[in-house]
Coordinates of C-alpha atoms in Angstrom, one line a residue:
Chain A
M607 CA 230.0 108.2 129.0
T608 CA 228.3 107.2 125.7
S609 CA 227.0 110.0 123.6
A610 CA 223.4 110.5 122.4
A611 CA 224.5 109.5 118.9
E612 CA 225.5 106.0 120.1
A613 CA 222.2 105.4 122.0
P614 CA 219.9 102.6 120.9
P615 CA 217.3 103.8 118.4
T616 CA 214.1 104.2 120.4
W617 CA 212.7 107.6 121.3
H618 CA 212.7 106.8 125.0
D619 CA 216.3 105.5 125.1
I620 CA 217.4 108.6 123.1
L621 CA 215.7 111.0 125.5
R622 CA 217.1 109.1 128.5
Q623 CA 220.6 109.3 127.1
V624 CA 220.3 113.0 126.2
F625 CA 219.2 113.7 129.8
K626 CA 222.4 111.9 131.0
D627 CA 224.6 113.7 128.5
Q628 CA 223.2 117.0 129.7
G629 CA 223.5 116.2 133.3
I630 CA 219.7 116.1 134.0
S631 CA 219.4 113.7 137.0
L632 CA 216.2 114.7 138.7
V633 CA 212.9 113.8 137.0
P634 CA 209.7 114.7 138.8
Y635 CA 206.7 113.7 136.7
V636 CA 203.0 113.2 136.5
P637 CA 202.3 109.8 134.9
D638 CA 201.2 109.1 131.4
N639 CA 200.8 105.9 129.5
V640 CA 202.8 107.0 126.4
L641 CA 205.7 108.1 128.7
R642 CA 205.8 104.7 130.4
P643 CA 208.8 103.3 128.6
L644 CA 210.8 106.5 129.2
L645 CA 209.7 106.5 132.9
D646 CA 210.5 102.8 133.2
G647 CA 214.0 103.3 131.8
I648 CA 214.7 106.3 134.0
H649 CA 213.5 104.5 137.1
A650 CA 215.7 101.5 136.2
D651 CA 218.8 103.7 135.8
P652 CA 220.5 104.6 139.0
F653 CA 221.8 107.8 137.5
F654 CA 218.3 109.3 138.0
T655 CA 216.1 110.3 140.9
A656 CA 212.6 110.0 139.5
F657 CA 209.3 110.2 141.3
P658 CA 205.6 110.9 140.7
C659 CA 204.0 114.2 141.9
A660 CA 200.4 114.9 142.7
R661 CA 200.3 117.7 140.3
E662 CA 202.3 119.3 137.5
E663 CA 202.7 122.6 139.3
E664 CA 204.5 120.9 142.1
A665 CA 206.9 119.2 139.7
I666 CA 207.8 122.6 138.2
G667 CA 208.4 123.9 141.7
I668 CA 210.6 121.0 142.6
A669 CA 212.6 121.3 139.4
T670 CA 213.0 125.1 139.8
G671 CA 214.3 124.6 143.4
A672 CA 216.7 121.9 142.3
I673 CA 218.1 123.8 139.4
M674 CA 218.7 126.9 141.5
A675 CA 220.6 124.6 144.0
G676 CA 222.8 123.2 141.3
R677 CA 221.1 120.0 140.1
R678 CA 219.6 119.8 136.7
A679 CA 216.0 118.6 136.4
A680 CA 213.3 117.9 133.8
V681 CA 209.6 117.5 134.2
L682 CA 207.5 114.9 132.4
M683 CA 203.8 115.2 131.8
Q684 CA 200.9 114.9 129.4
T685 CA 199.2 117.7 127.4
S686 CA 196.2 118.2 129.8
G687 CA 198.7 118.4 132.7
F688 CA 200.6 121.1 130.9
A689 CA 197.3 123.1 130.6
T690 CA 197.3 123.5 134.4
L691 CA 200.6 125.4 134.3
P692 CA 200.4 129.0 132.9
N693 CA 200.4 130.9 136.2
V694 CA 203.3 128.8 137.6
L695 CA 205.4 129.0 134.5
A696 CA 204.9 132.8 134.2
S697 CA 205.6 133.6 137.8
L698 CA 208.4 131.1 138.6
P699 CA 210.7 129.7 135.9
V700 CA 210.0 132.5 133.4
A701 CA 210.1 135.4 135.8
F702 CA 213.2 134.1 137.6
Q703 CA 214.8 132.8 134.4
V704 CA 215.3 129.2 135.6
P705 CA 215.8 126.7 132.7
V706 CA 213.2 124.1 133.6
V707 CA 212.9 121.6 130.8
M708 CA 209.5 120.1 130.1
V709 CA 208.8 117.0 128.1
V710 CA 205.1 116.7 127.2
S711 CA 203.6 113.7 125.6
E712 CA 201.0 115.1 123.1
R713 CA 197.4 114.0 123.4
G714 CA 194.5 115.5 121.7
T715 CA 195.7 115.2 118.1
M716 CA 195.8 112.6 115.3
G717 CA 192.9 110.4 116.1
E718 CA 192.0 111.7 119.6
F719 CA 188.5 110.5 120.7
N720 CA 188.1 112.8 123.8
P721 CA 186.9 116.3 122.9
G722 CA 188.3 117.7 126.1
Q723 CA 191.8 116.4 125.3
A724 CA 191.5 117.8 121.7
I725 CA 190.5 121.3 122.8
V726 CA 193.1 121.5 125.6
C727 CA 195.8 120.4 123.2
R728 CA 195.2 123.5 121.1
T729 CA 196.0 125.7 124.1
M730 CA 199.5 124.3 124.6
R731 CA 201.5 126.0 121.9
P732 CA 199.9 129.4 122.2
I733 CA 200.6 129.3 126.0
L734 CA 204.3 128.4 125.3
D735 CA 204.5 131.1 122.6
S736 CA 203.0 133.8 124.8
M737 CA 205.7 133.3 127.4
G738 CA 208.5 133.1 124.8
I739 CA 209.2 129.5 125.8
E740 CA 211.1 127.7 123.1
H741 CA 209.3 124.5 122.1
H742 CA 209.9 121.8 119.5
T743 CA 207.7 119.0 118.5
M744 CA 209.6 115.7 118.1
T745 CA 208.1 113.7 115.2
R746 CA 211.1 111.7 113.8
L747 CA 213.4 109.2 115.4
D748 CA 216.3 110.3 113.2
E749 CA 216.0 113.9 114.5
A750 CA 215.2 113.1 118.1
A751 CA 218.7 113.1 119.6
F752 CA 219.7 116.3 117.9
M753 CA 216.5 118.1 118.7
A754 CA 216.4 117.1 122.4
D755 CA 220.1 117.7 122.9
R756 CA 220.2 121.1 121.3
T757 CA 216.9 122.3 122.9
I758 CA 218.1 121.3 126.4
R759 CA 221.6 122.8 125.8
Q760 CA 220.0 126.1 124.7
A761 CA 217.7 126.2 127.7
F762 CA 220.6 126.0 130.1
A763 CA 222.8 128.3 128.1
T764 CA 220.1 131.0 127.9
R765 CA 218.5 130.3 131.3
W766 CA 215.0 130.0 130.0
P767 CA 212.5 127.2 130.2
A768 CA 212.0 125.0 127.2
C769 CA 209.5 122.3 126.1
L770 CA 209.9 119.2 124.0
I771 CA 206.6 118.0 122.7
L772 CA 206.4 114.3 121.9
S773 CA 204.2 113.8 118.9
P774 CA 202.3 110.6 118.3
L775 CA 204.3 110.5 115.0
L776 CA 207.2 109.7 117.2
T777 CA 205.7 107.8 120.2
G778 CA 203.0 106.0 118.2
K779 CA 205.7 104.2 116.2
R780 CA 207.7 103.3 119.3
S781 CA 209.6 100.1 118.9
Chain B
M807 CA 188.7 113.6 163.4
T808 CA 190.5 114.8 166.4
D809 CA 191.1 118.5 166.4
T810 CA 194.7 119.0 167.7
T811 CA 194.6 122.8 167.4
D812 CA 192.9 123.6 170.7
N813 CA 194.7 125.6 173.4
L814 CA 197.3 126.9 170.9
H815 CA 198.7 130.3 171.7
V816 CA 198.2 132.7 168.8
M817 CA 201.7 134.0 167.8
N818 CA 203.1 136.7 165.5
R819 CA 204.6 135.7 162.1
A820 CA 207.1 138.6 161.8
A821 CA 208.4 138.0 165.3
L822 CA 208.7 134.2 164.8
T823 CA 210.3 134.6 161.4
K824 CA 212.9 136.9 162.9
R825 CA 213.5 134.3 165.7
L826 CA 213.8 131.5 163.2
V827 CA 216.2 133.3 160.9
A828 CA 218.4 134.6 163.7
G829 CA 219.0 131.0 164.9
L830 CA 220.3 129.7 161.5
T831 CA 224.0 129.2 161.5
K832 CA 224.7 126.7 158.7
R833 CA 223.7 128.5 155.5
E834 CA 220.2 126.9 155.7
A835 CA 218.0 127.7 152.7
V836 CA 214.7 129.4 153.5
V837 CA 211.9 129.6 150.9
G838 CA 209.2 132.2 151.6
G839 CA 205.7 131.6 150.3
I840 CA 203.9 134.5 148.4
G841 CA 202.8 137.6 150.2
N842 CA 203.1 138.1 153.9
S843 CA 205.3 135.1 154.7
N844 CA 207.7 136.3 152.0
W845 CA 207.7 139.9 153.2
D846 CA 208.3 138.9 156.8
L847 CA 211.2 136.8 155.7
W848 CA 212.6 139.9 153.9
G849 CA 211.9 141.9 157.0
A850 CA 213.7 139.4 159.2
D851 CA 217.0 139.7 157.3
R852 CA 217.1 141.0 153.7
T853 CA 220.8 140.6 153.5
R854 CA 220.6 136.9 153.9
A855 CA 221.4 135.4 150.4
E856 CA 220.1 132.0 151.4
N857 CA 216.5 133.3 151.4
F858 CA 214.4 132.8 148.3
Y859 CA 211.4 135.0 147.6
M860 CA 208.5 133.8 145.4
L861 CA 206.5 136.2 143.2
G862 CA 203.2 134.5 142.3
S863 CA 203.4 130.7 142.3
M864 CA 201.1 130.3 145.2
G865 CA 201.4 127.0 147.0
L866 CA 204.9 126.2 145.7
A867 CA 207.1 127.2 148.6
A868 CA 207.3 123.6 149.9
P869 CA 207.9 122.0 146.4
I870 CA 210.6 124.6 145.6
A871 CA 212.2 123.9 149.0
M872 CA 211.9 120.2 148.3
G873 CA 213.8 120.7 145.0
V874 CA 216.6 122.5 146.9
A875 CA 216.7 119.8 149.5
L876 CA 217.0 117.0 146.9
A877 CA 219.8 118.9 145.1
Q878 CA 221.7 119.4 148.3
P879 CA 221.1 116.7 150.9
A880 CA 223.7 118.2 153.3
R881 CA 221.9 121.5 153.6
R882 CA 218.9 122.1 155.8
V883 CA 216.0 123.6 153.9
I884 CA 213.0 125.4 155.3
A885 CA 209.7 126.4 153.6
L886 CA 207.6 129.1 155.1
E887 CA 204.1 128.6 153.8
G888 CA 200.7 130.0 154.6
D889 CA 197.7 127.8 155.3
G890 CA 195.8 129.1 152.3
S891 CA 198.8 128.5 150.0
L892 CA 199.3 125.0 151.3
L893 CA 195.6 124.3 150.8
M894 CA 196.2 124.9 147.1
Q895 CA 198.9 122.3 146.9
L896 CA 198.1 119.7 149.6
G897 CA 199.2 116.9 147.4
C898 CA 202.8 118.1 147.8
L899 CA 202.7 116.7 151.4
S900 CA 202.3 113.2 150.0
T901 CA 205.1 113.8 147.5
I902 CA 207.4 115.0 150.3
A903 CA 206.5 112.1 152.5
A904 CA 206.9 109.6 149.7
Q905 CA 210.5 110.8 149.0
A906 CA 211.2 111.0 152.7
V907 CA 213.2 114.3 152.3
K908 CA 215.3 114.2 155.4
N909 CA 216.6 117.8 155.3
L910 CA 213.3 119.5 154.7
T911 CA 211.1 121.4 157.1
V912 CA 207.7 123.0 156.2
V913 CA 206.5 125.7 158.6
I914 CA 202.8 126.4 158.2
W915 CA 201.7 129.9 159.2
D916 CA 198.0 129.4 159.9
N917 CA 195.7 132.4 160.4
G918 CA 192.8 131.0 158.5
I919 CA 192.6 133.9 156.0
Y920 CA 193.9 134.8 152.6
Q921 CA 195.7 137.7 154.0
I922 CA 197.2 139.2 150.9
T923 CA 193.9 139.4 149.0
G924 CA 191.9 141.2 151.6
G925 CA 191.6 138.8 154.5
Q926 CA 188.9 136.5 153.2
G927 CA 188.5 133.4 155.3
T928 CA 189.8 130.1 153.9
P929 CA 187.5 127.1 153.5
A930 CA 189.8 125.3 155.9
A931 CA 189.2 127.8 158.6
A932 CA 185.4 127.5 158.2
A933 CA 185.7 123.7 158.3
R934 CA 188.2 123.7 161.2
T935 CA 190.6 121.8 159.0
D936 CA 193.7 120.7 160.9
M937 CA 196.7 121.3 158.6
V938 CA 199.1 119.4 160.8
A939 CA 196.8 116.4 161.0
I940 CA 196.7 116.5 157.2
A941 CA 200.5 116.5 157.1
R942 CA 200.6 113.5 159.4
A943 CA 197.9 111.7 157.5
S944 CA 199.9 112.4 154.4
G945 CA 202.7 110.3 155.8
I946 CA 204.9 113.0 157.5
A947 CA 205.3 111.5 161.0
S948 CA 207.2 114.5 162.4
A949 CA 204.4 117.0 162.2
A950 CA 203.3 119.1 165.2
W951 CA 201.6 122.3 166.3
A952 CA 203.7 124.7 168.3
A953 CA 201.8 125.5 171.4
D954 CA 203.7 128.7 172.0
E955 CA 207.0 130.5 171.2
A956 CA 209.1 128.3 173.4
E957 CA 207.7 125.2 171.8
F958 CA 208.3 126.7 168.4
D959 CA 212.0 127.1 169.2
V960 CA 212.1 123.5 170.4
L961 CA 210.5 122.2 167.2
V962 CA 212.8 124.2 165.0
A963 CA 215.8 123.0 166.9
R964 CA 214.6 119.4 166.4
A965 CA 213.9 120.0 162.7
L966 CA 217.4 121.4 162.2
S967 CA 219.1 118.5 164.0
T968 CA 217.1 115.3 163.2
D969 CA 216.0 113.5 160.1
G970 CA 212.8 114.8 158.6
P971 CA 210.7 115.7 156.8
H972 CA 209.3 117.9 159.5
V973 CA 206.2 120.0 159.6
I974 CA 205.6 122.7 162.2
G975 CA 202.2 124.3 162.5
V976 CA 201.9 127.8 164.0
K977 CA 198.6 129.6 164.8
I978 CA 199.4 133.3 163.9
D979 CA 197.5 136.6 164.2
N980 CA 196.4 138.7 161.3
E981 CA 199.1 141.3 161.4
P982 CA 200.2 142.0 157.8
G983 CA 203.8 141.9 156.8
R984 CA 205.4 145.3 157.1
N985 CA 208.2 145.0 154.7
Q986 CA 207.6 144.4 151.0
T987 CA 210.4 142.8 148.9
D988 CA 211.7 144.9 146.0
R989 CA 210.4 142.2 143.6
D990 CA 213.5 141.8 141.6
P991 CA 213.3 138.1 140.5
I992 CA 216.6 138.0 138.6
R993 CA 218.6 139.4 141.5
F994 CA 216.8 137.1 143.9
R995 CA 217.6 134.1 141.8
E996 CA 221.2 135.1 141.2
S997 CA 222.0 135.8 144.8
F998 CA 220.2 132.6 145.9
M999 CA 222.1 130.5 143.4
R1000 CA 225.4 132.0 144.4
A1001 CA 224.6 131.3 148.0
M1002 CA 223.6 127.7 147.2
A1003 CA 226.9 127.3 145.5
Q1004 CA 228.7 127.9 148.8
P1005 CA 229.3 124.8 150.8
V1006 CA 227.3 124.2 154.0

């Protein structure tokens, strides 16, 4: 198995490799344009089972069930989708201490044109903080592998959900 | 739309949950929805470590069960979900159908009320919404109402022995669950995880 450090230098290849290194093979998601290269790569890689869900809550439920049954999972979504989740996060992965890893592509900042997206974006970090969910915003390609690897490692070691926020500073410069 | 719910015998959730659980012999996982479906599962056999009891994530019994089923294709997995709960997360039926989760069964306890919050009627009940027809229209071919207890047994036996996903609709009365879980999420999760680590 190749390590994350040897992965090709795009944010989506790095994340896909970190998932593999950490044994995350199930990826329920709600689609997002920025996530497309990551989703394309995961779909093309037979290591993963990836599929779209009708709603983010569902994806959290699926990931929680899978992790409890011994298969590691991560949920992919956009900012506005994350905003639908407080009840489910509080009463399922947080209450039961199940390390669901969320990867959220951040919309609503740095040039956002939609006021709804801009406002909902400001709710994301306070919601995560209020539940004690560790979150890190990924902005730099050279830090991406370390940040993703350590965040996911800690989530599983401490049995607590975690969230990686993909900043436009990272994804907007995608190569 | 054809209403397929006519002439269904109204059954009792506690009695049927007991019947269902008593017939499980292969360490099948059972995920109870919130509230009364959960408490009746607890009442049926609280010593059963393969049972998972939710706390508040209404509508997620079927998605949680789907996750368990995807993680362990050799284990049969059953979700016990209320009609009001399923109504909150109808999209999950399409997700289950799209992934063709073979080892998953969703039992819908349908009494047309939000029983845990005071028994208010659901919009589905007022509209005579047919939950099994929705499941079938979502792409789950093996979806049927159980006309009575005997047919429930037959449908469960089929769900446990043939490829799914399966949906079993049951019209139930309004008797509340009599046994409340002790609401200890960490213990529930740990015992469920230990049970899931045992081979089927």
